[in-house]
PDB file of C-alpha atoms and ligand atoms in Angstrom:
ATOM      1  CA  MET Y 846     -45.269  65.364  54.631  1.00 44.00           C
ATOM      2  CA  SER Y 847     -46.230  62.847  57.489  1.00 46.00           C
ATOM      3  CA  THR Y 848     -47.960  64.363  60.320  1.00 46.00           C
ATOM      4  CA  ALA Y 849     -46.080  62.045  62.568  1.00 53.00           C
ATOM      5  CA  LEU Y 850     -43.026  64.131  61.977  1.00 74.00           C
ATOM      6  CA  LEU Y 851     -44.984  67.236  63.018  1.00 88.00           C
ATOM      7  CA  ARG Y 852     -44.164  68.454  66.513  1.00 91.00           C
ATOM      8  CA  TYR Y 853     -47.335  69.107  68.900  1.00 94.00           C
ATOM      9  CA  ARG Y 854     -47.816  71.949  70.747  1.00 97.00           C
ATOM     10  CA  LYS Y 855     -50.407  71.046  73.838  1.00 96.00           C
ATOM     11  CA  SER Y 856     -52.394  72.814  76.445  1.00 97.00           C
ATOM     12  CA  VAL Y 857     -50.637  73.355  79.435  1.00 97.00           C
ATOM     13  CA  THR Y 858     -53.292  71.825  81.099  1.00 95.00           C
ATOM     14  CA  SER Y 859     -52.859  68.488  79.428  1.00 94.00           C
ATOM     15  CA  LEU Y 860     -49.448  68.276  79.958  1.00 96.00           C
ATOM     16  CA  SER Y 861     -48.234  65.088  81.676  1.00 95.00           C
ATOM     17  CA  PRO Y 862     -45.951  65.608  84.699  1.00 95.00           C
ATOM     18  CA  ASN Y 863     -43.003  64.315  82.678  1.00 94.00           C
ATOM     19  CA  GLU Y 864     -43.960  67.152  79.828  1.00 96.00           C
ATOM     20  CA  VAL Y 865     -44.009  69.774  82.403  1.00 96.00           C
ATOM     21  CA  SER Y 866     -40.650  68.744  83.982  1.00 95.00           C
ATOM     22  CA  ALA Y 867     -39.135  68.326  80.328  1.00 96.00           C
ATOM     23  CA  LEU Y 868     -40.224  71.943  79.991  1.00 97.00           C
ATOM     24  CA  ARG Y 869     -38.710  73.221  82.886  1.00 97.00           C
ATOM     25  CA  LEU Y 870     -35.580  71.391  82.223  1.00 96.00           C
ATOM     26  CA  ALA Y 871     -35.052  73.108  78.681  1.00 97.00           C
ATOM     27  CA  ILE Y 872     -36.214  76.613  80.322  1.00 97.00           C
ATOM     28  CA  SER Y 873     -33.618  76.329  83.026  1.00 96.00           C
ATOM     29  CA  ASN Y 874     -30.910  74.835  80.528  1.00 96.00           C
ATOM     30  CA  MET Y 875     -31.599  77.839  78.279  1.00 96.00           C
ATOM     31  CA  LEU Y 876     -31.435  80.378  81.565  1.00 96.00           C
ATOM     32  CA  SER Y 877     -27.947  78.999  82.390  1.00 96.00           C
ATOM     33  CA  LEU Y 878     -26.715  79.987  78.926  1.00 95.00           C
ATOM     34  CA  ASP Y 879     -25.519  83.322  78.548  1.00 92.00           C
ATOM     35  CA  ASP Y 880     -24.667  83.516  74.602  1.00 92.00           C
ATOM     36  CA  ASP Y 881     -26.869  83.847  71.737  1.00 91.00           C
ATOM     37  CA  ARG Y 882     -28.505  80.237  72.559  1.00 93.00           C
ATOM     38  CA  GLY Y 883     -29.224  81.402  75.661  1.00 95.00           C
ATOM     39  CA  TYR Y 884     -33.010  82.745  77.471  1.00 96.00           C
ATOM     40  CA  ALA Y 885     -32.040  86.348  78.136  1.00 95.00           C
ATOM     41  CA  TYR Y 886     -30.543  86.621  74.315  1.00 94.00           C
ATOM     42  CA  TRP Y 887     -33.885  85.107  73.399  1.00 95.00           C
ATOM     43  CA  ALA Y 888     -36.274  87.305  75.739  1.00 94.00           C
ATOM     44  CA  GLY Y 889     -34.192  90.187  74.937  1.00 92.00           C
ATOM     45  CA  ILE Y 890     -34.605  90.401  71.041  1.00 91.00           C
ATOM     46  CA  HIS Y 891     -38.481  91.232  71.727  1.00 91.00           C
ATOM     47  CA  GLY Y 892     -37.648  94.034  73.724  1.00 89.00           C
ATOM     48  CA  LEU Y 893     -35.048  95.604  75.595  1.00 89.00           C
ATOM     49  CA  PRO Y 894     -31.565  95.594  75.572  1.00 91.00           C
ATOM     50  CA  LEU Y 895     -32.115  97.883  72.183  1.00 89.00           C
ATOM     51  CA  PRO Y 896     -32.913  97.398  69.499  1.00 87.00           C
ATOM     52  CA  ILE Y 897     -36.481  96.594  69.996  1.00 83.00           C
ATOM     53  CA  SER Y 898     -37.558  94.143  67.600  1.00 84.00           C
ATOM     54  CA  CYS Y 899     -41.249  92.985  68.263  1.00 84.00           C
ATOM     55  CA  THR Y 900     -43.779  94.596  66.143  1.00 83.00           C
ATOM     56  CA  HIS Y 901     -47.202  95.497  67.682  1.00 82.00           C
ATOM     57  CA  GLY Y 902     -50.089  97.525  66.103  1.00 82.00           C
ATOM     58  CA  THR Y 903     -48.815  96.364  62.653  1.00 89.00           C
ATOM     59  CA  PRO Y 904     -50.603  93.708  60.731  1.00 91.00           C
ATOM     60  CA  LEU Y 905     -46.647  92.047  61.065  1.00 94.00           C
ATOM     61  CA  PHE Y 906     -47.686  91.256  64.616  1.00 95.00           C
ATOM     62  CA  LEU Y 907     -48.783  87.600  64.176  1.00 97.00           C
ATOM     63  CA  PRO Y 908     -45.856  86.741  61.466  1.00 96.00           C
ATOM     64  CA  TRP Y 909     -43.444  88.265  63.483  1.00 95.00           C
ATOM     65  CA  HIS Y 910     -44.628  86.571  66.621  1.00 96.00           C
ATOM     66  CA  ARG Y 911     -44.670  83.433  64.933  1.00 97.00           C
ATOM     67  CA  ALA Y 912     -41.279  83.327  63.737  1.00 96.00           C
ATOM     68  CA  TYR Y 913     -40.022  84.438  67.274  1.00 96.00           C
ATOM     69  CA  LEU Y 914     -41.623  81.399  68.711  1.00 97.00           C
ATOM     70  CA  TYR Y 915     -40.234  79.276  66.360  1.00 97.00           C
ATOM     71  CA  TYR Y 916     -36.935  80.091  66.728  1.00 96.00           C
ATOM     72  CA  PHE Y 917     -37.137  79.937  70.812  1.00 97.00           C
ATOM     73  CA  GLU Y 918     -38.918  76.671  70.319  1.00 97.00           C
ATOM     74  CA  GLN Y 919     -35.955  75.314  68.710  1.00 95.00           C
ATOM     75  CA  TYR Y 920     -33.507  76.663  70.957  1.00 95.00           C
ATOM     76  CA  LEU Y 921     -35.357  75.068  73.745  1.00 96.00           C
ATOM     77  CA  LEU Y 922     -34.776  71.635  71.557  1.00 94.00           C
ATOM     78  CA  ASP Y 923     -31.583  72.464  71.306  1.00 93.00           C
ATOM     79  CA  VAL Y 924     -30.572  72.511  74.901  1.00 94.00           C
ATOM     80  CA  MET Y 925     -32.597  68.988  75.621  1.00 93.00           C
ATOM     81  CA  PRO Y 926     -30.873  65.784  76.135  1.00 89.00           C
ATOM     82  CA  ASP Y 927     -30.952  63.283  73.268  1.00 87.00           C
ATOM     83  CA  GLY Y 928     -34.372  61.641  72.794  1.00 84.00           C
ATOM     84  CA  VAL Y 929     -36.422  64.333  75.278  1.00 89.00           C
ATOM     85  CA  ALA Y 930     -39.217  66.070  73.276  1.00 91.00           C
ATOM     86  CA  VAL Y 931     -40.355  69.638  74.497  1.00 96.00           C
ATOM     87  CA  SER Y 932     -42.577  71.938  72.735  1.00 96.00           C
ATOM     88  CA  LEU Y 933     -44.189  75.241  73.472  1.00 98.00           C
ATOM     89  CA  PRO Y 934     -47.464  74.870  75.355  1.00 98.00           C
ATOM     90  CA  TRP Y 935     -50.340  77.168  74.992  1.00 98.00           C
ATOM     91  CA  TRP Y 936     -52.214  78.852  78.196  1.00 97.00           C
ATOM     92  CA  ASP Y 937     -55.962  79.329  77.041  1.00 97.00           C
ATOM     93  CA  TRP Y 938     -56.900  81.999  79.526  1.00 96.00           C
ATOM     94  CA  SER Y 939     -59.957  81.890  78.272  1.00 95.00           C
ATOM     95  CA  ILE Y 940     -61.013  78.652  79.920  1.00 93.00           C
ATOM     96  CA  GLN Y 941     -57.926  78.405  82.235  1.00 87.00           C
ATOM     97  CA  ALA Y 942     -58.921  81.938  84.115  1.00 84.00           C
ATOM     98  CA  GLY Y 943     -55.561  82.368  86.110  1.00 93.00           C
ATOM     99  CA  VAL Y 944     -51.852  81.809  85.593  1.00 96.00           C
ATOM    100  CA  PRO Y 945     -51.881  77.831  85.383  1.00 96.00           C
ATOM    101  CA  VAL Y 946     -50.672  76.229  88.358  1.00 95.00           C
ATOM    102  CA  SER Y 947     -47.393  74.603  86.716  1.00 96.00           C
ATOM    103  CA  TYR Y 948     -46.602  78.344  85.916  1.00 97.00           C
ATOM    104  CA  ALA Y 949     -47.703  79.806  89.367  1.00 96.00           C
ATOM    105  CA  LEU Y 950     -46.195  77.401  92.069  1.00 95.00           C
ATOM    106  CA  ILE Y 951     -42.921  79.477  93.178  1.00 95.00           C
ATOM    107  CA  ASP Y 952     -40.895  76.528  94.349  1.00 94.00           C
ATOM    108  CA  LEU Y 953     -41.075  72.969  93.404  1.00 93.00           C
ATOM    109  CA  PRO Y 954     -41.628  69.500  95.646  1.00 90.00           C
ATOM    110  CA  ASP Y 955     -37.650  68.945  95.438  1.00 91.00           C
ATOM    111  CA  GLY Y 956     -37.257  72.490  96.695  1.00 92.00           C
ATOM    112  CA  THR Y 957     -35.541  73.934  93.978  1.00 94.00           C
ATOM    113  CA  SER Y 958     -37.245  77.390  92.320  1.00 95.00           C
ATOM    114  CA  ASN Y 959     -39.612  76.890  89.460  1.00 97.00           C
ATOM    115  CA  PRO Y 960     -38.358  78.001  86.223  1.00 97.00           C
ATOM    116  CA  LEU Y 961     -41.568  78.830  84.681  1.00 98.00           C
ATOM    117  CA  ALA Y 962     -42.904  81.113  87.934  1.00 98.00           C
ATOM    118  CA  ALA Y 963     -40.058  83.938  87.558  1.00 97.00           C
ATOM    119  CA  ALA Y 964     -37.048  84.602  85.695  1.00 97.00           C
ATOM    120  CA  PRO Y 965     -33.759  86.830  85.873  1.00 96.00           C
ATOM    121  CA  VAL Y 966     -34.178  90.056  83.872  1.00 96.00           C
ATOM    122  CA  SER Y 967     -30.452  90.566  82.636  1.00 92.00           C
ATOM    123  CA  GLY Y 968     -28.267  92.023  80.031  1.00 91.00           C
ATOM    124  CA  ILE Y 969     -30.201  95.247  80.019  1.00 90.00           C
ATOM    125  CA  PRO Y 970     -28.101  98.459  80.630  1.00 92.00           C
ATOM    126  CA  ASP Y 971     -29.659 100.796  83.194  1.00 93.00           C
ATOM    127  CA  VAL Y 972     -29.902 103.801  80.708  1.00 93.00           C
ATOM    128  CA  GLN Y 973     -32.274 101.749  78.664  1.00 93.00           C
ATOM    129  CA  PHE Y 974     -34.597 101.322  81.396  1.00 91.00           C
ATOM    130  CA  ARG Y 975     -34.728 104.586  81.928  1.00 93.00           C
ATOM    131  CA  ASP Y 976     -35.073 105.848  78.544  1.00 91.00           C
ATOM    132  CA  GLU Y 977     -37.874 103.509  77.825  1.00 90.00           C
ATOM    133  CA  ASN Y 978     -39.766 104.666  81.040  1.00 91.00           C
ATOM    134  CA  VAL Y 979     -39.677 100.837  82.506  1.00 91.00           C
ATOM    135  CA  PRO Y 980     -38.924 100.102  86.151  1.00 93.00           C
ATOM    136  CA  LYS Y 981     -35.621  98.502  86.739  1.00 93.00           C
ATOM    137  CA  VAL Y 982     -36.047  94.819  88.013  1.00 94.00           C
ATOM    138  CA  ALA Y 983     -33.638  92.060  88.387  1.00 95.00           C
ATOM    139  CA  GLN Y 984     -36.249  89.524  88.471  1.00 97.00           C
ATOM    140  CA  THR Y 985     -39.544  89.068  86.568  1.00 97.00           C
ATOM    141  CA  SER Y 986     -42.777  89.078  88.504  1.00 97.00           C
ATOM    142  CA  ARG Y 987     -46.610  89.088  88.140  1.00 98.00           C
ATOM    143  CA  THR Y 988     -49.745  90.949  89.873  1.00 97.00           C
ATOM    144  CA  PRO Y 989     -52.967  88.808  88.410  1.00 95.00           C
ATOM    145  CA  GLY Y 990     -55.755  90.776  87.788  1.00 93.00           C
ATOM    146  CA  PRO Y 991     -59.456  89.466  88.876  1.00 89.00           C
ATOM    147  CA  THR Y 992     -60.933  86.046  87.872  1.00 86.00           C
ATOM    148  CA  GLY Y 993     -64.317  85.127  87.171  1.00 78.00           C
ATOM    149  CA  GLN Y 994     -67.252  86.563  85.064  1.00 76.00           C
ATOM    150  CA  GLY Y 995     -68.005  90.514  85.233  1.00 77.00           C
ATOM    151  CA  HIS Y 996     -64.816  92.237  84.978  1.00 83.00           C
ATOM    152  CA  GLY Y 997     -64.988  93.538  81.601  1.00 82.00           C
ATOM    153  CA  SER Y 998     -62.045  94.619  79.863  1.00 83.00           C
ATOM    154  CA  ALA Y 999     -60.333  94.448  83.374  1.00 84.00           C
ATOM    155  CA  GLY Y1000     -60.796  90.581  83.289  1.00 89.00           C
ATOM    156  CA  LEU Y1001     -59.372  87.759  81.041  1.00 94.00           C
ATOM    157  CA  PRO Y1002     -61.028  87.523  77.531  1.00 95.00           C
ATOM    158  CA  SER Y1003     -63.718  85.295  77.390  1.00 94.00           C
ATOM    159  CA  VAL Y1004     -64.446  82.283  75.335  1.00 95.00           C
ATOM    160  CA  ALA Y1005     -67.110  84.444  73.712  1.00 95.00           C
ATOM    161  CA  GLU Y1006     -64.750  86.963  72.861  1.00 96.00           C
ATOM    162  CA  VAL Y1007     -62.252  84.378  71.219  1.00 97.00           C
ATOM    163  CA  SER Y1008     -65.158  83.185  69.303  1.00 97.00           C
ATOM    164  CA  ALA Y1009     -66.251  86.466  67.834  1.00 98.00           C
ATOM    165  CA  VAL Y1010     -62.434  87.162  67.141  1.00 98.00           C
ATOM    166  CA  LEU Y1011     -62.093  83.785  64.956  1.00 98.00           C
ATOM    167  CA  ALA Y1012     -65.611  84.451  63.012  1.00 97.00           C
ATOM    168  CA  LEU Y1013     -63.598  87.577  61.537  1.00 97.00           C
ATOM    169  CA  GLN Y1014     -63.492  87.439  57.637  1.00 96.00           C
ATOM    170  CA  ASP Y1015     -60.557  89.937  57.212  1.00 96.00           C
ATOM    171  CA  PHE Y1016     -57.127  89.476  58.351  1.00 96.00           C
ATOM    172  CA  ALA Y1017     -56.561  92.946  59.353  1.00 95.00           C
ATOM    173  CA  ASP Y1018     -60.135  93.131  61.642  1.00 96.00           C
ATOM    174  CA  PHE Y1019     -58.837  89.737  63.298  1.00 97.00           C
ATOM    175  CA  THR Y1020     -55.286  90.495  63.545  1.00 97.00           C
ATOM    176  CA  ILE Y1021     -56.356  94.196  65.195  1.00 96.00           C
ATOM    177  CA  GLN Y1022     -59.135  92.512  67.558  1.00 97.00           C
ATOM    178  CA  LEU Y1023     -56.674  89.410  68.411  1.00 98.00           C
ATOM    179  CA  GLU Y1024     -54.019  91.733  69.200  1.00 97.00           C
ATOM    180  CA  ASP Y1025     -56.331  93.786  71.761  1.00 97.00           C
ATOM    181  CA  LEU Y1026     -57.480  90.514  73.239  1.00 97.00           C
ATOM    182  CA  HIS Y1027     -53.500  89.865  73.601  1.00 97.00           C
ATOM    183  CA  ASN Y1028     -52.897  93.309  75.164  1.00 96.00           C
ATOM    184  CA  ARG Y1029     -55.511  92.589  77.740  1.00 96.00           C
ATOM    185  CA  VAL Y1030     -53.736  89.148  78.866  1.00 96.00           C
ATOM    186  CA  HIS Y1031     -50.476  91.183  79.170  1.00 96.00           C
ATOM    187  CA  VAL Y1032     -51.928  93.805  81.387  1.00 96.00           C
ATOM    188  CA  TRP Y1033     -53.902  90.995  83.286  1.00 96.00           C
ATOM    189  CA  VAL Y1034     -51.201  89.126  84.462  1.00 97.00           C
ATOM    190  CA  GLY Y1035     -49.370  92.367  85.523  1.00 96.00           C
ATOM    191  CA  GLY Y1036     -45.944  93.034  86.888  1.00 97.00           C
ATOM    192  CA  THR Y1037     -43.496  92.063  84.048  1.00 97.00           C
ATOM    193  CA  MET Y1038     -45.953  91.213  81.651  1.00 97.00           C
ATOM    194  CA  SER Y1039     -47.594  94.509  81.581  1.00 95.00           C
ATOM    195  CA  GLU Y1040     -44.057  96.162  80.403  1.00 94.00           C
ATOM    196  CA  ILE Y1041     -43.745  95.480  76.799  1.00 91.00           C
ATOM    197  CA  PRO Y1042     -40.103  95.718  76.742  1.00 92.00           C
ATOM    198  CA  VAL Y1043     -39.510  93.331  79.050  1.00 96.00           C
ATOM    199  CA  ALA Y1044     -42.645  91.103  79.028  1.00 96.00           C
ATOM    200  CA  ALA Y1045     -40.656  88.187  77.308  1.00 96.00           C
ATOM    201  CA  PHE Y1046     -38.411  87.530  80.045  1.00 97.00           C
ATOM    202  CA  ASP Y1047     -41.687  86.295  81.951  1.00 98.00           C
ATOM    203  CA  PRO Y1048     -41.750  82.494  81.280  1.00 98.00           C
ATOM    204  CA  ILE Y1049     -45.649  82.744  80.983  1.00 98.00           C
ATOM    205  CA  PHE Y1050     -44.792  85.216  77.746  1.00 98.00           C
ATOM    206  CA  TRP Y1051     -44.482  81.921  76.065  1.00 98.00           C
ATOM    207  CA  ALA Y1052     -47.537  80.364  76.797  1.00 98.00           C
ATOM    208  CA  HIS Y1053     -49.545  83.382  76.295  1.00 98.00           C
ATOM    209  CA  HIS Y1054     -47.869  84.087  72.829  1.00 98.00           C
ATOM    210  CA  THR Y1055     -48.375  80.410  71.720  1.00 98.00           C
ATOM    211  CA  MET Y1056     -52.153  80.421  72.414  1.00 98.00           C
ATOM    212  CA  ILE Y1057     -52.270  83.807  70.142  1.00 98.00           C
ATOM    213  CA  ASP Y1058     -50.111  81.727  67.637  1.00 98.00           C
ATOM    214  CA  ARG Y1059     -52.534  79.012  67.867  1.00 98.00           C
ATOM    215  CA  VAL Y1060     -55.836  81.243  67.674  1.00 98.00           C
ATOM    216  CA  TRP Y1061     -54.297  82.433  64.498  1.00 98.00           C
ATOM    217  CA  ALA Y1062     -53.538  78.662  63.277  1.00 97.00           C
ATOM    218  CA  LEU Y1063     -57.331  78.100  64.059  1.00 97.00           C
ATOM    219  CA  TRP Y1064     -58.594  81.229  62.381  1.00 97.00           C
ATOM    220  CA  GLN Y1065     -56.345  80.105  59.221  1.00 97.00           C
ATOM    221  CA  GLN Y1066     -58.012  76.916  59.310  1.00 95.00           C
ATOM    222  CA  ALA Y1067     -61.265  78.180  59.278  1.00 96.00           C
ATOM    223  CA  HIS Y1068     -60.575  80.722  56.760  1.00 96.00           C
ATOM    224  CA  PRO Y1069     -58.813  79.167  54.075  1.00 92.00           C
ATOM    225  CA  GLY Y1070     -56.667  81.252  51.871  1.00 87.00           C
ATOM    226  CA  ALA Y1071     -57.579  84.409  53.705  1.00 89.00           C
ATOM    227  CA  GLY Y1072     -53.564  85.451  53.703  1.00 91.00           C
ATOM    228  CA  VAL Y1073     -52.206  88.474  55.792  1.00 94.00           C
ATOM    229  CA  GLY Y1074     -54.040  91.169  53.990  1.00 90.00           C
ATOM    230  CA  SER Y1075     -51.607  94.176  52.137  1.00 88.00           C
ATOM    231  CA  VAL Y1076     -48.467  92.278  53.725  1.00 90.00           C
ATOM    232  CA  PRO Y1077     -46.047  91.454  51.014  1.00 91.00           C
ATOM    233  CA  LEU Y1078     -44.984  87.761  51.298  1.00 95.00           C
ATOM    234  CA  ASP Y1079     -41.304  88.513  50.844  1.00 93.00           C
ATOM    235  CA  TYR Y1080     -41.175  90.789  53.779  1.00 92.00           C
ATOM    236  CA  PRO Y1081     -38.299  89.817  56.230  1.00 91.00           C
ATOM    237  CA  LEU Y1082     -38.967  89.072  59.591  1.00 92.00           C
ATOM    238  CA  GLY Y1083     -35.817  90.928  61.565  1.00 85.00           C
ATOM    239  CA  PRO Y1084     -33.429  89.598  63.138  1.00 90.00           C
ATOM    240  CA  PHE Y1085     -34.341  85.931  62.385  1.00 86.00           C
ATOM    241  CA  PRO Y1086     -32.112  85.001  59.646  1.00 79.00           C
ATOM    242  CA  THR Y1087     -34.264  82.774  57.543  1.00 83.00           C
ATOM    243  CA  LEU Y1088     -37.961  83.651  57.827  1.00 92.00           C
ATOM    244  CA  ASN Y1089     -40.079  85.963  55.698  1.00 95.00           C
ATOM    245  CA  VAL Y1090     -43.826  86.764  56.153  1.00 96.00           C
ATOM    246  CA  GLY Y1091     -44.881  83.941  53.559  1.00 95.00           C
ATOM    247  CA  GLN Y1092     -42.663  81.413  55.241  1.00 95.00           C
ATOM    248  CA  THR Y1093     -44.725  81.825  58.435  1.00 96.00           C
ATOM    249  CA  LEU Y1094     -48.081  81.239  56.963  1.00 96.00           C
ATOM    250  CA  SER Y1095     -47.821  77.525  57.012  1.00 95.00           C
ATOM    251  CA  ILE Y1096     -47.406  75.990  60.591  1.00 96.00           C
ATOM    252  CA  THR Y1097     -46.889  72.380  59.139  1.00 95.00           C
ATOM    253  CA  ALA Y1098     -44.341  73.559  56.794  1.00 95.00           C
ATOM    254  CA  LEU Y1099     -42.886  75.249  60.241  1.00 95.00           C
ATOM    255  CA  GLY Y1100     -42.853  71.520  61.681  1.00 95.00           C
ATOM    256  CA  TYR Y1101     -45.295  71.736  64.564  1.00 96.00           C
ATOM    257  CA  GLN Y1102     -49.118  71.233  64.728  1.00 96.00           C
ATOM    258  CA  TYR Y1103     -51.684  72.378  67.311  1.00 96.00           C
ATOM    259  CA  ALA Y1104     -53.183  69.338  69.331  1.00 94.00           C
ATOM    260  CA  SER Y1105     -57.206  69.499  69.273  1.00 87.00           C
ATOM    261  CA  ALA Y1106     -58.363  70.415  72.449  1.00 71.00           C
ATOM    262  CA  THR Y1107     -61.981  70.463  74.214  1.00 53.00           C
ATOM    263  CA  SER Y1108     -61.468  74.580  74.521  1.00 46.00           C
ATOM    264  CA  SER Y1109     -63.263  77.743  73.403  1.00 48.00           C
ATOM    265  CA  ALA Y1110     -61.180  78.239  70.205  1.00 47.00           C
ATOM    266  CA  ALA Y1111     -61.672  74.700  69.063  1.00 43.00           C
ATOM    267  CA  ALA Y1112     -64.901  74.731  69.844  1.00 41.00           C
ATOM    268  CA  ALA Y1113     -65.688  77.785  67.592  1.00 38.00           C
ATOM    269  CA  THR Y1114     -64.430  76.390  64.409  1.00 33.00           C
TER     270      THR Y1114
HETATM  271 CU1   CU N 375     -47.531  90.130  73.357  1.00 87.70          CU
END
């Protein structure tokens, strides 16, 4: 396979202004669709509205979310004008210890609101908020935690913590510990991100999970043939129509690659 055909996912901080604009356009376009190509539909697959499809706390955590990001990215591409590229960027919270500016900015210079800062939470019946014990909100919000060193588990995971996870040999250990770091980021961002049933409505969710997927890809590179432990490769990843666990193992087979970066995770491998 020619690597020239692979779509490159980049760090949020290395996107050009045009790439940030393209990402904003793609998210806006998805937000404007209220069918199953739209943002609310894809955000809703993760949690509410029911059924809740994401898998957490199991060895399916990484394969399921890789398939989820893959489909979401396909729909981002689908809503772009011909010839305009877009891909999911990652937020490396171990280096960029705060919500990236391109996601934090509330209003854009042209006076429109930044589609990466917040999104409507829609399509969820009131009764489902109640049953899942999630505060009913119409729009996503964040309450970021402390930045800088010395906050322990209340702070974002450090470069050393990411390196330690990447050094683990066994998939079961790796996925459990990576999921723990992942949980801390959800809690750190706070607000909508800290409520798993609605977390995927926050646009930063995708940049966070792209980082998690990237750490898995780096781990796979560092531990060739490590696989996914006891998970059967033919296990279907619902509700995605065409992907099973085995089909998520090669990101190049899925058509993308992570750009190399001078970062914690890259330096560790
Ligand atoms: Cu998550």
